[in-house]
XYZ file of C-alpha atoms in Angstrom:
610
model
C 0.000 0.000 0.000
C 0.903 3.419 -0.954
C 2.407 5.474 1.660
C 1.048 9.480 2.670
C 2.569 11.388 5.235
C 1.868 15.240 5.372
C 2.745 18.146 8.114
C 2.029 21.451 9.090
C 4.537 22.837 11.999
C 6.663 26.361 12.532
C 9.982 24.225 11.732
C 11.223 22.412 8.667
C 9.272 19.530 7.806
C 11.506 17.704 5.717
C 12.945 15.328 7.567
C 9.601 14.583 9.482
C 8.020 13.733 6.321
C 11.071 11.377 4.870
C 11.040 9.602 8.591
C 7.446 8.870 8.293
C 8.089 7.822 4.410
C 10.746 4.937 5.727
C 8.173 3.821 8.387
C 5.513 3.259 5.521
C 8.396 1.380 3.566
C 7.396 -1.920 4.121
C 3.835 -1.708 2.593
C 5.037 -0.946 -0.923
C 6.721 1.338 -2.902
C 8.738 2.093 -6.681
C 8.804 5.760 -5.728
C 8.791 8.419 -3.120
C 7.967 12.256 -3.431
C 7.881 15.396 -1.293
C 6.996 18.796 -1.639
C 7.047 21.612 0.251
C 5.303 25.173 0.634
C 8.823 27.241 1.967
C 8.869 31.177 3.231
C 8.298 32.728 0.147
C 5.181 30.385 -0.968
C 6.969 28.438 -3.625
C 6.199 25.379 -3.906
C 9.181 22.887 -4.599
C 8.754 19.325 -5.247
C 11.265 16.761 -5.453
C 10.798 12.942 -6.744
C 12.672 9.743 -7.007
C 12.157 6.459 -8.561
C 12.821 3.780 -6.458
C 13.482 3.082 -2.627
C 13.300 5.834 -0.119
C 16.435 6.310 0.085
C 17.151 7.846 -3.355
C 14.600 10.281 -2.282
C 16.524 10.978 1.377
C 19.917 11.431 -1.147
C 18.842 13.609 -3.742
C 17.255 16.062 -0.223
C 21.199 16.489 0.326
C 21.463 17.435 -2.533
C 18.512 19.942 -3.233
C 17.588 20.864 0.473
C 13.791 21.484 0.709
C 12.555 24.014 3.480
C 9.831 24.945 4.802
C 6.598 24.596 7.660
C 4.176 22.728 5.665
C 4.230 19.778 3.111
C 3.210 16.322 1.989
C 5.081 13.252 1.118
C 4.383 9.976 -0.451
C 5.422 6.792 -1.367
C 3.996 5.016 -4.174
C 3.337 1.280 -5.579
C 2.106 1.972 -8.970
C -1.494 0.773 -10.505
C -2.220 3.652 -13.073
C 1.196 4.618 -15.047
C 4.101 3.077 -15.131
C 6.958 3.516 -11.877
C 8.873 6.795 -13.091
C 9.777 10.106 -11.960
C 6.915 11.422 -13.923
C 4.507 9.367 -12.088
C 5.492 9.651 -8.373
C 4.026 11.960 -6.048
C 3.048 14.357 -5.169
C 0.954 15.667 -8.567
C 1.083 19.612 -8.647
C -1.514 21.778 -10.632
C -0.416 24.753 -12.206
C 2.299 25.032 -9.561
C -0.181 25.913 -6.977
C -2.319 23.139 -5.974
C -0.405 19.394 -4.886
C -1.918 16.326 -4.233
C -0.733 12.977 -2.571
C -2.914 10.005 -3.076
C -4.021 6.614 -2.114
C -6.453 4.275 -3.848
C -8.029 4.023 -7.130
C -10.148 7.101 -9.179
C -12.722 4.713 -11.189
C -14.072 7.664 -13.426
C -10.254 9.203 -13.688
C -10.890 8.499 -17.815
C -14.005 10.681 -17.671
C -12.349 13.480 -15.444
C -9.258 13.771 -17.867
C -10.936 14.325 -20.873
C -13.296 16.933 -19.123
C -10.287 18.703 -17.439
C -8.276 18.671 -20.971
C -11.243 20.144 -22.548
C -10.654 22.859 -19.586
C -7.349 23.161 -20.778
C -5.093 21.223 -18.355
C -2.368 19.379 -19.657
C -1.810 16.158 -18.019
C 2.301 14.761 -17.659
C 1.459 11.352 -15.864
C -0.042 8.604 -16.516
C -1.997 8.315 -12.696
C -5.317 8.841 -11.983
C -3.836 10.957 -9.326
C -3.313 13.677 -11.858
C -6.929 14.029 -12.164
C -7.651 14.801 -8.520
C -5.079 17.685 -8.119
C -6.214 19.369 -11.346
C -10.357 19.079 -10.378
C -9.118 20.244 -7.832
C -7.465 23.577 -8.995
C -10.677 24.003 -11.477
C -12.824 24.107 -8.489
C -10.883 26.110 -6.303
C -10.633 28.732 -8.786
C -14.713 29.198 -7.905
C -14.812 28.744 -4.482
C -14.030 30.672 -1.169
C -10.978 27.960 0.568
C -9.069 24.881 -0.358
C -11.255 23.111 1.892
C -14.621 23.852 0.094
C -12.481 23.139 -3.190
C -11.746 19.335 -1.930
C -15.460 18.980 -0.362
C -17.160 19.467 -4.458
C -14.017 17.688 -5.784
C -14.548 14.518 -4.155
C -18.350 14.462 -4.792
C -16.708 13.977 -8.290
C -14.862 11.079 -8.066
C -15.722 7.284 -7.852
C -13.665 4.541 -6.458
C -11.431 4.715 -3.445
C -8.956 7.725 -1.923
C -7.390 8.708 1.201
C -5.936 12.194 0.331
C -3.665 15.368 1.768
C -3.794 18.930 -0.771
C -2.248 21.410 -0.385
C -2.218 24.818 -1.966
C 1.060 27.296 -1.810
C -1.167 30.607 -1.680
C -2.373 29.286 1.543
C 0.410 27.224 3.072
C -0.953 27.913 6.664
C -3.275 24.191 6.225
C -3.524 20.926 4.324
C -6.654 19.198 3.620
C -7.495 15.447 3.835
C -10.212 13.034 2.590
C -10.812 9.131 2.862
C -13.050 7.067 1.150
C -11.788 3.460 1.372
C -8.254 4.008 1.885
C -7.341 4.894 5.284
C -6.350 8.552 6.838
C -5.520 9.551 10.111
C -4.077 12.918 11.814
C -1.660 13.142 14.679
C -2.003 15.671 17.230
C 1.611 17.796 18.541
C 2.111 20.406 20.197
C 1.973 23.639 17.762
C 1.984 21.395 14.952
C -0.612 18.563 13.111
C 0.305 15.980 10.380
C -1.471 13.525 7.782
C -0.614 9.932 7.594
C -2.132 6.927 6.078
C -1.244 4.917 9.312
C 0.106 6.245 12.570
C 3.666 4.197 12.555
C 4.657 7.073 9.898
C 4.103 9.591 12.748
C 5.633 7.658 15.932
C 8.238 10.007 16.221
C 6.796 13.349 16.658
C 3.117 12.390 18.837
C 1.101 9.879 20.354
C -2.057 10.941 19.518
C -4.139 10.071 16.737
C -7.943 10.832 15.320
C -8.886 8.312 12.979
C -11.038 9.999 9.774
C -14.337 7.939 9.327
C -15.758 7.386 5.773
C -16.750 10.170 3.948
C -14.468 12.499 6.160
C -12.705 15.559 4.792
C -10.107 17.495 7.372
C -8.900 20.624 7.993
C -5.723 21.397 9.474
C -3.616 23.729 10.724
C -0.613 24.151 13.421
C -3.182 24.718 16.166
C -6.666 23.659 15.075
C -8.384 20.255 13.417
C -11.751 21.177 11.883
C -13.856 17.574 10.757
C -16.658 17.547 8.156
C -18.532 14.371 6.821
C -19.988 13.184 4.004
C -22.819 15.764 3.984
C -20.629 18.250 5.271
C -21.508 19.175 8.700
C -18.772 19.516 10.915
C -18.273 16.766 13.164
C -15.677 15.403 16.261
C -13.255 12.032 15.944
C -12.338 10.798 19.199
C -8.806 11.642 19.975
C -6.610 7.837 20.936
C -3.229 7.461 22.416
C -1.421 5.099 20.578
C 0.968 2.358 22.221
C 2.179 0.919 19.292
C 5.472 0.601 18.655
C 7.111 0.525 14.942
C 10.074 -1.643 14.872
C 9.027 -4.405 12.863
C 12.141 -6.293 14.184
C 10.553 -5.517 17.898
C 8.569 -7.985 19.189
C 6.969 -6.522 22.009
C 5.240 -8.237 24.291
C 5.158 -11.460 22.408
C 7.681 -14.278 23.346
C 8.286 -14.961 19.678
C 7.712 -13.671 16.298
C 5.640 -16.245 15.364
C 2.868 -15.616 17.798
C 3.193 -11.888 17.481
C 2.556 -12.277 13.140
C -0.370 -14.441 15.056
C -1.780 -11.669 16.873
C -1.203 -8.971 13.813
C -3.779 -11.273 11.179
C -6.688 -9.223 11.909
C -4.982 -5.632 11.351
C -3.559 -7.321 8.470
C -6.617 -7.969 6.700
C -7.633 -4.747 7.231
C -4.546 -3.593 5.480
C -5.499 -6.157 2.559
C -8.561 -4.946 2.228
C -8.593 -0.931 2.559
C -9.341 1.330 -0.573
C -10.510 -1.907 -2.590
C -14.105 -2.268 -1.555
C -17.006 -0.213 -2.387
C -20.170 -0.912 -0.146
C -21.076 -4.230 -2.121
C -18.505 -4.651 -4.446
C -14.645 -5.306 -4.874
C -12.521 -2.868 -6.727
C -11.315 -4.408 -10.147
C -8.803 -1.969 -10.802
C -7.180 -3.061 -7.485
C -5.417 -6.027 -9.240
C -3.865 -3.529 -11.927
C -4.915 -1.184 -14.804
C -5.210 -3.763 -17.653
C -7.719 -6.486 -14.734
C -10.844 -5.644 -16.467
C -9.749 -6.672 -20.053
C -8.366 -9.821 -18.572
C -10.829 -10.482 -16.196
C -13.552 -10.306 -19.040
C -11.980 -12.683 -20.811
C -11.020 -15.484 -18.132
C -12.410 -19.051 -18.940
C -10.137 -21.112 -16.549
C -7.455 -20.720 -13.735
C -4.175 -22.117 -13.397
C -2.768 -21.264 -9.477
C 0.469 -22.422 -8.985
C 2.886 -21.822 -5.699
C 4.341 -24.087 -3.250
C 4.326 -24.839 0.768
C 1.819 -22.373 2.340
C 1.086 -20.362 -0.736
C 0.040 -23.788 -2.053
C -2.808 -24.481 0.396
C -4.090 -20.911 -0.235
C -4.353 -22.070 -3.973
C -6.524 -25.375 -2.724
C -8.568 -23.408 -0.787
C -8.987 -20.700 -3.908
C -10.035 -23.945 -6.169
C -13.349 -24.497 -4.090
C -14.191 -21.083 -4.429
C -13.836 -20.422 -8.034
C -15.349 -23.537 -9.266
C -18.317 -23.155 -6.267
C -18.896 -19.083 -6.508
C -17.368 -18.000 -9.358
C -18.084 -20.929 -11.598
C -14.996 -21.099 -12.988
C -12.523 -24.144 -13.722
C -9.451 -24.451 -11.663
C -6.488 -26.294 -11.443
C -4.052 -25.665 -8.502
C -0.446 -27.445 -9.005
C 3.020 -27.425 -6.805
C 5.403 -24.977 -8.475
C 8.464 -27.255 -8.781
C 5.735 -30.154 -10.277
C 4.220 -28.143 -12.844
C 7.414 -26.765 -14.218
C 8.545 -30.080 -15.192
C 5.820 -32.118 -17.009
C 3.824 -31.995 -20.597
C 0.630 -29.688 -19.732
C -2.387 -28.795 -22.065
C -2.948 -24.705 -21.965
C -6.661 -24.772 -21.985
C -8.330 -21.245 -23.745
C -8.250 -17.787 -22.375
C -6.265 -19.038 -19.158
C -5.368 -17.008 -16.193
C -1.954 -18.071 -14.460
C -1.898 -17.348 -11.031
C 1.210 -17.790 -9.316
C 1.299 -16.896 -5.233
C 4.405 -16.234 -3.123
C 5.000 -14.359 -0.163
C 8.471 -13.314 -0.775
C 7.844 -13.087 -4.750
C 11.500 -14.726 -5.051
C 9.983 -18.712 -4.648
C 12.237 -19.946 -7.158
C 10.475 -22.792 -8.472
C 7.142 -20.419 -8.714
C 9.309 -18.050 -10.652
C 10.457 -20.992 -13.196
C 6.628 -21.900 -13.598
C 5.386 -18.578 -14.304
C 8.304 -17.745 -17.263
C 7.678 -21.375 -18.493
C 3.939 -20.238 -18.580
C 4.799 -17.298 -20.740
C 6.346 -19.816 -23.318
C 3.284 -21.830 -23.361
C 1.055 -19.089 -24.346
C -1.236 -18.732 -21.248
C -3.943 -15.418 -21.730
C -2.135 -13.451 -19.066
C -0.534 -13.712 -15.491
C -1.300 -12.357 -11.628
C 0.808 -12.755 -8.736
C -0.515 -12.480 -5.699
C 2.386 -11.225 -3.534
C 3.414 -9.601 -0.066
C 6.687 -8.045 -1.228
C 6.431 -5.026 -4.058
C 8.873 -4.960 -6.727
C 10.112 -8.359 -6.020
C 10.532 -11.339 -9.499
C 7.440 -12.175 -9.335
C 5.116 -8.959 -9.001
C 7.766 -7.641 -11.729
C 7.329 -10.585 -14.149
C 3.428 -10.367 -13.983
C 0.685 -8.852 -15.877
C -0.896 -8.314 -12.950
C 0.154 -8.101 -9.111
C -1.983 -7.692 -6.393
C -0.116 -7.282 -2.927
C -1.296 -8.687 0.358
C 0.470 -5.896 2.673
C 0.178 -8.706 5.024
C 3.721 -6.281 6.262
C 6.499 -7.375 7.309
C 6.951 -11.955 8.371
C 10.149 -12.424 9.893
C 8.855 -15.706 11.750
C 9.274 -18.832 8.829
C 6.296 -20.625 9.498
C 3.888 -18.365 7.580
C 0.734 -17.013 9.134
C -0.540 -13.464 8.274
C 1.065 -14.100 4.875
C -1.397 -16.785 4.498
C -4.493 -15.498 5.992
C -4.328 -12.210 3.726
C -3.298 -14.654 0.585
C -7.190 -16.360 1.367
C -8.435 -12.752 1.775
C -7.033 -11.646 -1.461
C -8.055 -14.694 -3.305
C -11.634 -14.351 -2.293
C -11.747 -11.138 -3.402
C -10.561 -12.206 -6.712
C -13.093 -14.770 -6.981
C -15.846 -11.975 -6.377
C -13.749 -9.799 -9.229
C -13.615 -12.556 -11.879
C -17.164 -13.964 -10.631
C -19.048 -11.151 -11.851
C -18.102 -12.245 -15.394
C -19.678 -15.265 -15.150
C -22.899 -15.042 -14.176
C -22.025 -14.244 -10.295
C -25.048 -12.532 -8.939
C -24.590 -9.031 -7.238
C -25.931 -10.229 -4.091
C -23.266 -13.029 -3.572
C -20.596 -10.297 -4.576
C -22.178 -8.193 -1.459
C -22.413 -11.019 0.782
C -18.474 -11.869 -0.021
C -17.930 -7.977 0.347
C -19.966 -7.865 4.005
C -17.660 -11.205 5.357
C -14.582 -9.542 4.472
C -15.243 -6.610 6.043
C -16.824 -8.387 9.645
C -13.757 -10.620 9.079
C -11.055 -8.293 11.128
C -13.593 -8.745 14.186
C -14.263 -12.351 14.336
C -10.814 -13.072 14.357
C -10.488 -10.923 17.528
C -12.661 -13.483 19.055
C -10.692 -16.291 17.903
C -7.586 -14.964 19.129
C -9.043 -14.790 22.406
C -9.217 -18.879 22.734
C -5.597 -18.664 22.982
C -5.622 -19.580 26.700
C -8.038 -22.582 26.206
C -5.779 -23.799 23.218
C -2.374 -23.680 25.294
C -4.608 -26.092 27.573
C -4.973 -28.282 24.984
C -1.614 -28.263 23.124
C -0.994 -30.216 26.427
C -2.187 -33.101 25.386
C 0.331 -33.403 22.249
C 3.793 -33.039 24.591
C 3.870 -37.108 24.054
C 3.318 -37.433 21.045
C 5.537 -38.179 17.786
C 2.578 -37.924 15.090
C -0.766 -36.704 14.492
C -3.327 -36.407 12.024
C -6.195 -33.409 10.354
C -8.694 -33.655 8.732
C -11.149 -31.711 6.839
C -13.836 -31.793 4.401
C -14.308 -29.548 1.199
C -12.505 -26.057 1.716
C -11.713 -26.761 4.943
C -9.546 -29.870 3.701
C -6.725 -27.911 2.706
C -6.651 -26.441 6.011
C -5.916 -28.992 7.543
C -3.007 -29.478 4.978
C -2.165 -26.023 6.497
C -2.790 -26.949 9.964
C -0.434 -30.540 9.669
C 2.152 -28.079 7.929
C 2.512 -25.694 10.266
C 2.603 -28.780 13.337
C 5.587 -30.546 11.611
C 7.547 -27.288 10.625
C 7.700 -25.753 14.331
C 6.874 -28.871 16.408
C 8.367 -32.176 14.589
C 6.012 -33.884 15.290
C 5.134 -36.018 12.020
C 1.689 -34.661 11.030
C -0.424 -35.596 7.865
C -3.909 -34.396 6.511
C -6.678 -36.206 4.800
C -9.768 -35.470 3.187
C -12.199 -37.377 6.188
C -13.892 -39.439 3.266
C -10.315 -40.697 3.219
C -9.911 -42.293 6.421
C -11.527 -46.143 5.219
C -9.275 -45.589 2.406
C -5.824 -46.832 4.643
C -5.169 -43.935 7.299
C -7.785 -45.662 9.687
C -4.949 -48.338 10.273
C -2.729 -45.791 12.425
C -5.713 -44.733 14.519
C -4.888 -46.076 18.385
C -4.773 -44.144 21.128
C -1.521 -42.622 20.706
C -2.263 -40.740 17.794
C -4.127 -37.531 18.197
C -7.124 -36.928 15.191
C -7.448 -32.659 14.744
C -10.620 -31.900 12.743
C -12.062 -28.784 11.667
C -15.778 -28.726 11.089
C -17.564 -25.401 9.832
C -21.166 -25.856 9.753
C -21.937 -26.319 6.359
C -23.867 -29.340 4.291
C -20.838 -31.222 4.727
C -21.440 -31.578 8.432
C -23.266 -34.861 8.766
C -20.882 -36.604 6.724
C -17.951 -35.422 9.077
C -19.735 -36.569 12.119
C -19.491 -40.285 10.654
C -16.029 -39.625 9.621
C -15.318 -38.631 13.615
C -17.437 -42.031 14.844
C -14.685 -43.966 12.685
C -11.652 -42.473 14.962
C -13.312 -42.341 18.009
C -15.036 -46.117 17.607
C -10.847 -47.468 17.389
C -9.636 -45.329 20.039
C -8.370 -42.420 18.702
C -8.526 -38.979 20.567
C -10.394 -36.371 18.380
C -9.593 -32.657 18.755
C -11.917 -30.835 17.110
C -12.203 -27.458 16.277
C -16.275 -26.802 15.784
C -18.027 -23.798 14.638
C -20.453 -22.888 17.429
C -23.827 -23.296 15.274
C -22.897 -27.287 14.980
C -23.813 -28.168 18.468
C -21.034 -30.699 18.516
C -20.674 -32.408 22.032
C -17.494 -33.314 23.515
C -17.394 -36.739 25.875
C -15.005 -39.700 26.055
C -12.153 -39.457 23.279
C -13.598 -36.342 22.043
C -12.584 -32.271 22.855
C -14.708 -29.830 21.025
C -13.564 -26.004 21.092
C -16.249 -24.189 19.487
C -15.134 -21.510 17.042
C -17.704 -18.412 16.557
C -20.174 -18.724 13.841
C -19.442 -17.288 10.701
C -20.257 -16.494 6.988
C -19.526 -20.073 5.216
C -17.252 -18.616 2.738
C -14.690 -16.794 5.440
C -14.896 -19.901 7.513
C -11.123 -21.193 5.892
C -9.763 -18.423 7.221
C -11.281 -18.498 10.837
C -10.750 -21.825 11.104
C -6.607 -21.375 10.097
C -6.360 -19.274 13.363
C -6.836 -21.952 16.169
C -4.604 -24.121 14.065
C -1.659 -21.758 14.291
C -2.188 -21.003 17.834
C -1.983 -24.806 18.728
C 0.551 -25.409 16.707
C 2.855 -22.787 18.357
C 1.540 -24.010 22.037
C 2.643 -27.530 21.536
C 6.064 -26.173 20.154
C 6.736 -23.996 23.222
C 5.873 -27.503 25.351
C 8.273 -29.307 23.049
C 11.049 -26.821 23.240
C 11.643 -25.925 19.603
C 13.308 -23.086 17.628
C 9.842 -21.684 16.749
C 11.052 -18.740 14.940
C 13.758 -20.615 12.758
C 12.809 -24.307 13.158
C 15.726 -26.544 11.860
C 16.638 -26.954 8.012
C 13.961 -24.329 6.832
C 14.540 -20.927 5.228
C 11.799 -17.972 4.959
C 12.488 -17.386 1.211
C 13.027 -20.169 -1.030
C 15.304 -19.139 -3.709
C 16.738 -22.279 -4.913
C 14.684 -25.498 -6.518
């Protein structure tokens, strides 16, 4: 995610603004940009491609000065990453803009604003905000009334800081689907799109709502919503800390990344949703061409990213109606395959560097598939590079190896390109809505997961013993239990395996005895009964069933049988509910074994070798 950070304060800014631009690093970036309004209202802007630092080197260089100014880093979706494109956008050399989310009707605005006479340099949508912007205000009493008619204009998603050199005293902010909030100092306010940018100058924050538009100054915060009428935020204290490298209060990374899902989702998801629908242009400029065109999937990835893909299959073919094939990286890159017609190849990876993925998806191009997505946590990385298409988690930064938030925001993204590519094909609105309305509840219910933690440390108990274990799951929920066994053997050891529960007659049912424990997820869903036959096989030889139930089943525990019950939810967000409990006792029964749960043996977080 793109990256604002804006001030207004009686000293130089400067470096205030390129701090806060390094603390938003990690979510994204092929460019940075400041500008600043300096003693003699000028307005001078300065932009670099690439990493923050080439911005922070070329300020040596060309000092900027001044009280006021915005800063930005950007991860491009309209225009390619160049100088050209970065922010901040200036009209006129009077009005600048920093911007993030997607401008839906940007098309429409530029050719009205051309036939107005403004000539456009960049390629962004951006563009088209800070010139409606200077057409407005050339009608209207204040900057601020200038932003309130401009973004009645514009469709899709923003969170937004102008600022205008004739008045360098303010800066005016907007959100709409992309977040914005505005840290309080003493003598001196600031813009960011999350408070880590502003750490090190206050403590306290006022979150914008929806609709929101902001005024402010060195001294005073003025808040209007959607209809205008002034309004108050509630002013927070923040005890967040930004050191991604810092674990806090958490004993290990792992269980800290465990704890962060929720707020990463959120992340995942802001300035891509309307009210009922997801944002196609999210997934890049050219999605709705491709999207349009899509007959089949092809998902390929490996370990983690893998599952994710399984998981993705049941929704495509059951919402979407769409064929898919999900295949291991390293497998598909070295057999015969048939391209079927108007293909999308969707490769995931949470470091983009997977080598194996990377092999698949430039074999893929030599085959002739219709066009390619990654799905990615890292910006600029192979993959995301390599791609027609990228669409990054900003699941932030993993340093633990056994992936968690990196896997729940690879579900979240995939569902919401199920709902994108869905609408093509015959997807009703109302399912698109439904998807929208879990998505967004999803942040909460997860809360309420993580709050089990106590009762699943209990439990982990049990395992201490034990050398193997198996999952099982039915339908979507099968590969997580894949996920679930995965994430057992890679921090515990102990040898864990997953079935489909159908499977169990099929030859697993030999190692049931009382030594091995049986974890099963069970959603409420039409799938139910059959899984409550599947359990009566384990528990009727012995076995010790661990099951992880949503609340609505009614499932009773007894004799060989522990039930935690799981809030109900939505049946399409249950995968990624259910993933959370899994983690949680997979890191408790590590802890009781005594393992290296941050770098368990022989592993590696990126896997940049076959």
């Amino acid at each position: 995610m793109c990256g604002i950070v804006g001030a207004v304060a009686q000293r130089d800014v400067a470096e205030i603004l390129l701090e806060g631009l390094r603390r938003l690093e990690y979510r994204g970036y092929d460019s940075a940009g400041m500008a600043i309004v300096n003693q003699a209202t000028e307005l001078n802007r300065l932009r670099r491609l690439g990493k923050v630092a080439e911005l922070a080197d070329a300020l040596k260089l060309e000092p900027l000065a001044g009280g006021t100014g915005i800063a930005h880093t950007r991860w491009a979706t309209h225009g390619e990453p160049s100088e050209r494109n970065a922010h901040p956008h200036v009209s006129n050399g009077d009005i600048a803009v920093v911007h993030n989310g997607i401008i839906e009707n940007h098309e429409f605005l530029r050719e009205k604003l051309k036939k107005q006479g403004y000539e456009f340099i960049s390629e962004t949508d951006t563009e088209v905000i800070v010139h409606l912007i200077h057409s407005v205000r050339q009608h209207t009493s204040s900057l601020l009334e200038a932003v309130q008619q401009t973004v009645k204009q514009l469709e899709g998603a923003y969170g937004m800081v102008a600022m205008d050199r004739r008045d360098p005293s303010r800066l005016i902010g907007a959100r709409s689907g992309s977040p914005l909030v505005i840290g309080v100092g003493i003598g001196e306010r600031f813009f960011a799109s999350d408070q880590l940018a502003l750490l090190p100058v206050t403590r306290r924050f006022i979150y914008l709502e929806e609709g929101d538009v902001a005024e402010i100054t060195r001294d005073k915060i003025d808040i209007y919503d959607q209809s205008g009428k002034p309004v108050q935020r509630e002013e927070s204290e923040s005890t967040v800390t930004h050191d991604a490298s810092d674990k806090g209060k958490f004993r290990h990374y792992m269980l800290k990344e465990i704890y962060e899902q929720p707020d990463a989702i959120i992340n995942t998801l802001e300035g891509r949703l309307t009210d009922k629908q997801v944002i196609e242009a999210s997934f890049g400029h050219e999605a709705h061409d491709i999207f349009s065109n899509v007959e089949s999937i092809q998902i390929i990835a490996c370990g983690t990213s893998y599952h994710a893909g399984l998981v993705a299959r049941y929704w495509f073919e059951s919402i979407a109606g769409v064929q898919c094939n999900v295949e291991i990286a390293s497998e598909f890159r070295y057999r015969k395959s048939v391209v079927p017609k108007n293909c999308l190849f969707v490769t995931i990876s949470q470091s983009g560097e997977t080598a194996d993925t990377l092999a698949a998806l430039r074999l893929a191009k030599e085959q002739g598939y219709m066009a390619s997505l990654a799905i990615c946590n890292v910006p600029g990385s192979s993959l995301v590079r390599e791609s027609d298409l990228a669409f990054m988690t900003r699941a932030g930064a993993e340093i633990g190896v056994a992936s968690t938030k990196a896997f729940t925001t690879q579900l979240v993204s995939f569902l919401m390109l199920v709902a994108a590519i869905g609408r093509y094909q015959g997807m009703s609105a109302e399912m698109e809505a439904e998807i929208v309305k879990a998505l967004k509840e999803l942040p909460n219910h997860l809360n309420h997961v993580l709050q089990l933690a106590d009762d699943i440390e209990q439990l982990a108990e049990d395992f201490s013993e034990k050398h193997h274990s198996l999952f099982l799951g039915r339908g979507n929920q099968y590969p997580i239990a894949m996920e679930g066994a995965l994430k057992l053997k890679e921090i515990s050891y102990i040898h864990a395996e997953a079935y489909a529960a159908g499977e169990l007659k099929h030859g697993p049912l030999a190692l049931i005895d009382t030594d091995m424990p049986v974890v099963v997820v069970a959603p409420n869903n039409d799938l139910l009964e059959k899984l409550k036959s599947n359990m009566e096989e384990v528990r009727a030889r012995g076995g010790q069933l661990y099951v992880f139930a949503d609340q609505a089943t009614q499932l009773k525990g007894g004799e060989g049988v522990k039930v935690m019950y799981i809030e109900h939810v939505h049946e399409v967000v249950a995968p990624i509910i259910f993933t959370v409990p899994l983690q949680l006792l997979s890191y408790y029964v590590a802890i009781i074994k005594g393992t290296d749960v941050d770098q368990p043996r022989n592993l590696a977080k990126s896997v940049t070798v076959e």
